[in-house]
Every structure is written in structure tokens, then in C-alpha cells.
């Protein structure tokens, strides 16, 4: 696998409504998209920083992975790092064959129509790692 760039950083927040003004007014970024990903029980807000995006994540249900993250990290924080790859399935098969534990054996649909899959933090030195590919 050879990632081309950091596609986005996923950042857990309690409230998009509270966090978006910080990114816009303090960091000078522009929120260009708000999207709910029902599958992952999150609502997302996106900002571009050069080639990389910031993805803010708010839980839409108490059993959302983001709600669980916020129980351990009440102020929010960096939730995952997403690398852009070409050939997502092949990349997953490659790291799985080398012993990395996968959360998703096969790509699924993420925000912005990307195909995504997560690697387990137990295998990635504690960083929840997302691989994503433009379909
Ligand atoms: Zn993500």
C-alpha cells in the first residue's frame, strides 16, 4: 500500500453547532458540507485545509462510536486518521495478510461517497486508522 495523502482527520466533538464556529472564526476555515452518516450514527461537518480535510463528528445516538469515545474523552479529540489509497480492497488484504487486525474486511460507504475501511487500533499503535478511496 502507498497512501497518497492524509485524506482527513476525524475529530470527535460533543456538538457540531458549538465546534463549527471555532473552526470558522478562529482557524479561518469554511464548513462546506454537513452530512449525516446513518450507518455510523454520526453527523459530520467538513472543512478543507489544502488537500486534507477536517471531519468533525457528532454522535446521533448513545450507541454511536463517537458517543463511546466522548465517554472516555469528554472534551472530544482526534478520533481517527484517514489515509487516501488507491485499491482499497487490495490494501486491506495486504495488511491483513501481514497480521493487522481489520475492523472492516471489506470497504463500506462513508461520508462524501468515499469507500472506507477501518484498521483496529490494537494493530496500529493506538491510532484508529481509516483507509479511503474515491470510487
Ligand atoms: Zn473519517
mmCIF file of N, CA, C and O in Angstrom, residues 88-89 92-93 102-109 115-118:
data_model
loop_
_atom_site.group_PDB
_atom_site.id
_atom_site.type_symbol
_atom_site.label_atom_id
_atom_site.label_comp_id
_atom_site.label_asym_id
_atom_site.label_seq_id
_atom_site.Cartn_x
_atom_site.Cartn_y
_atom_site.Cartn_z
ATOM 1 N N UNK A 88 -8.403 0.025 -2.514
ATOM 2 C CA UNK A 88 -8.689 -0.157 -1.087
ATOM 3 C C UNK A 88 -8.768 -1.630 -0.691
ATOM 4 O O UNK A 88 -8.172 -2.037 0.305
ATOM 5 N N UNK A 89 -9.494 -2.420 -1.461
ATOM 6 C CA UNK A 89 -9.620 -3.840 -1.092
ATOM 7 C C UNK A 89 -8.246 -4.511 -1.073
ATOM 8 O O UNK A 89 -7.924 -5.264 -0.153
ATOM 9 N N UNK A 92 -6.398 -3.524 2.030
ATOM 10 C CA UNK A 92 -6.906 -4.246 3.216
ATOM 11 C C UNK A 92 -6.367 -5.671 3.236
ATOM 12 O O UNK A 92 -5.901 -6.162 4.265
ATOM 13 N N UNK A 93 -6.444 -6.332 2.089
ATOM 14 C CA UNK A 93 -5.974 -7.725 2.012
ATOM 15 C C UNK A 93 -4.485 -7.790 2.346
ATOM 16 O O UNK A 93 -4.036 -8.695 3.037
ATOM 17 N N UNK A 102 -8.341 -6.060 11.198
ATOM 18 C CA UNK A 102 -9.217 -5.133 10.484
ATOM 19 C C UNK A 102 -10.536 -4.991 11.231
ATOM 20 O O UNK A 102 -11.044 -5.959 11.799
ATOM 21 N N UNK A 103 -11.092 -3.792 11.222
ATOM 22 C CA UNK A 103 -12.475 -3.619 11.681
ATOM 23 C C UNK A 103 -13.415 -3.935 10.516
ATOM 24 O O UNK A 103 -14.439 -4.576 10.682
ATOM 25 N N UNK A 104 -13.025 -3.491 9.322
ATOM 26 C CA UNK A 104 -13.805 -3.769 8.105
ATOM 27 C C UNK A 104 -12.973 -4.613 7.155
ATOM 28 O O UNK A 104 -11.932 -4.162 6.670
ATOM 29 N N UNK A 105 -13.448 -5.820 6.887
ATOM 30 C CA UNK A 105 -12.736 -6.683 5.933
ATOM 31 C C UNK A 105 -12.967 -6.214 4.502
ATOM 32 O O UNK A 105 -12.188 -6.498 3.604
ATOM 33 N N UNK A 106 -14.116 -5.540 4.329
ATOM 34 C CA UNK A 106 -14.452 -5.022 3.012
ATOM 35 C C UNK A 106 -14.836 -3.558 3.130
ATOM 36 O O UNK A 106 -15.381 -3.139 4.152
ATOM 37 N N UNK A 107 -14.568 -2.786 2.078
ATOM 38 C CA UNK A 107 -14.918 -1.364 2.112
ATOM 39 C C UNK A 107 -16.417 -1.157 2.281
ATOM 40 O O UNK A 107 -17.221 -1.969 1.827
ATOM 41 N N UNK A 108 -16.769 -0.074 2.964
ATOM 42 C CA UNK A 108 -18.166 0.348 3.016
ATOM 43 C C UNK A 108 -18.240 1.825 2.668
ATOM 44 O O UNK A 108 -17.214 2.485 2.525
ATOM 45 N N UNK A 109 -19.465 2.330 2.574
ATOM 46 C CA UNK A 109 -19.654 3.720 2.164
ATOM 47 C C UNK A 109 -19.501 4.650 3.354
ATOM 48 O O UNK A 109 -20.136 4.449 4.389
ATOM 49 N N UNK A 115 -15.377 5.253 -0.406
ATOM 50 C CA UNK A 115 -15.301 3.895 0.133
ATOM 51 C C UNK A 115 -14.269 3.920 1.256
ATOM 52 O O UNK A 115 -13.161 4.436 1.066
ATOM 53 N N UNK A 116 -14.657 3.373 2.402
ATOM 54 C CA UNK A 116 -13.788 3.461 3.574
ATOM 55 C C UNK A 116 -13.682 2.121 4.280
ATOM 56 O O UNK A 116 -14.555 1.252 4.134
ATOM 57 N N UNK A 117 -12.638 1.964 5.067
ATOM 58 C CA UNK A 117 -12.498 0.796 5.933
ATOM 59 C C UNK A 117 -11.559 1.182 7.065
ATOM 60 O O UNK A 117 -10.633 1.988 6.876
ATOM 61 N N UNK A 118 -11.806 0.597 8.244
ATOM 62 C CA UNK A 118 -11.002 0.920 9.422
ATOM 63 C C UNK A 118 -10.097 -0.244 9.812
ATOM 64 O O UNK A 118 -10.500 -1.410 9.724
#
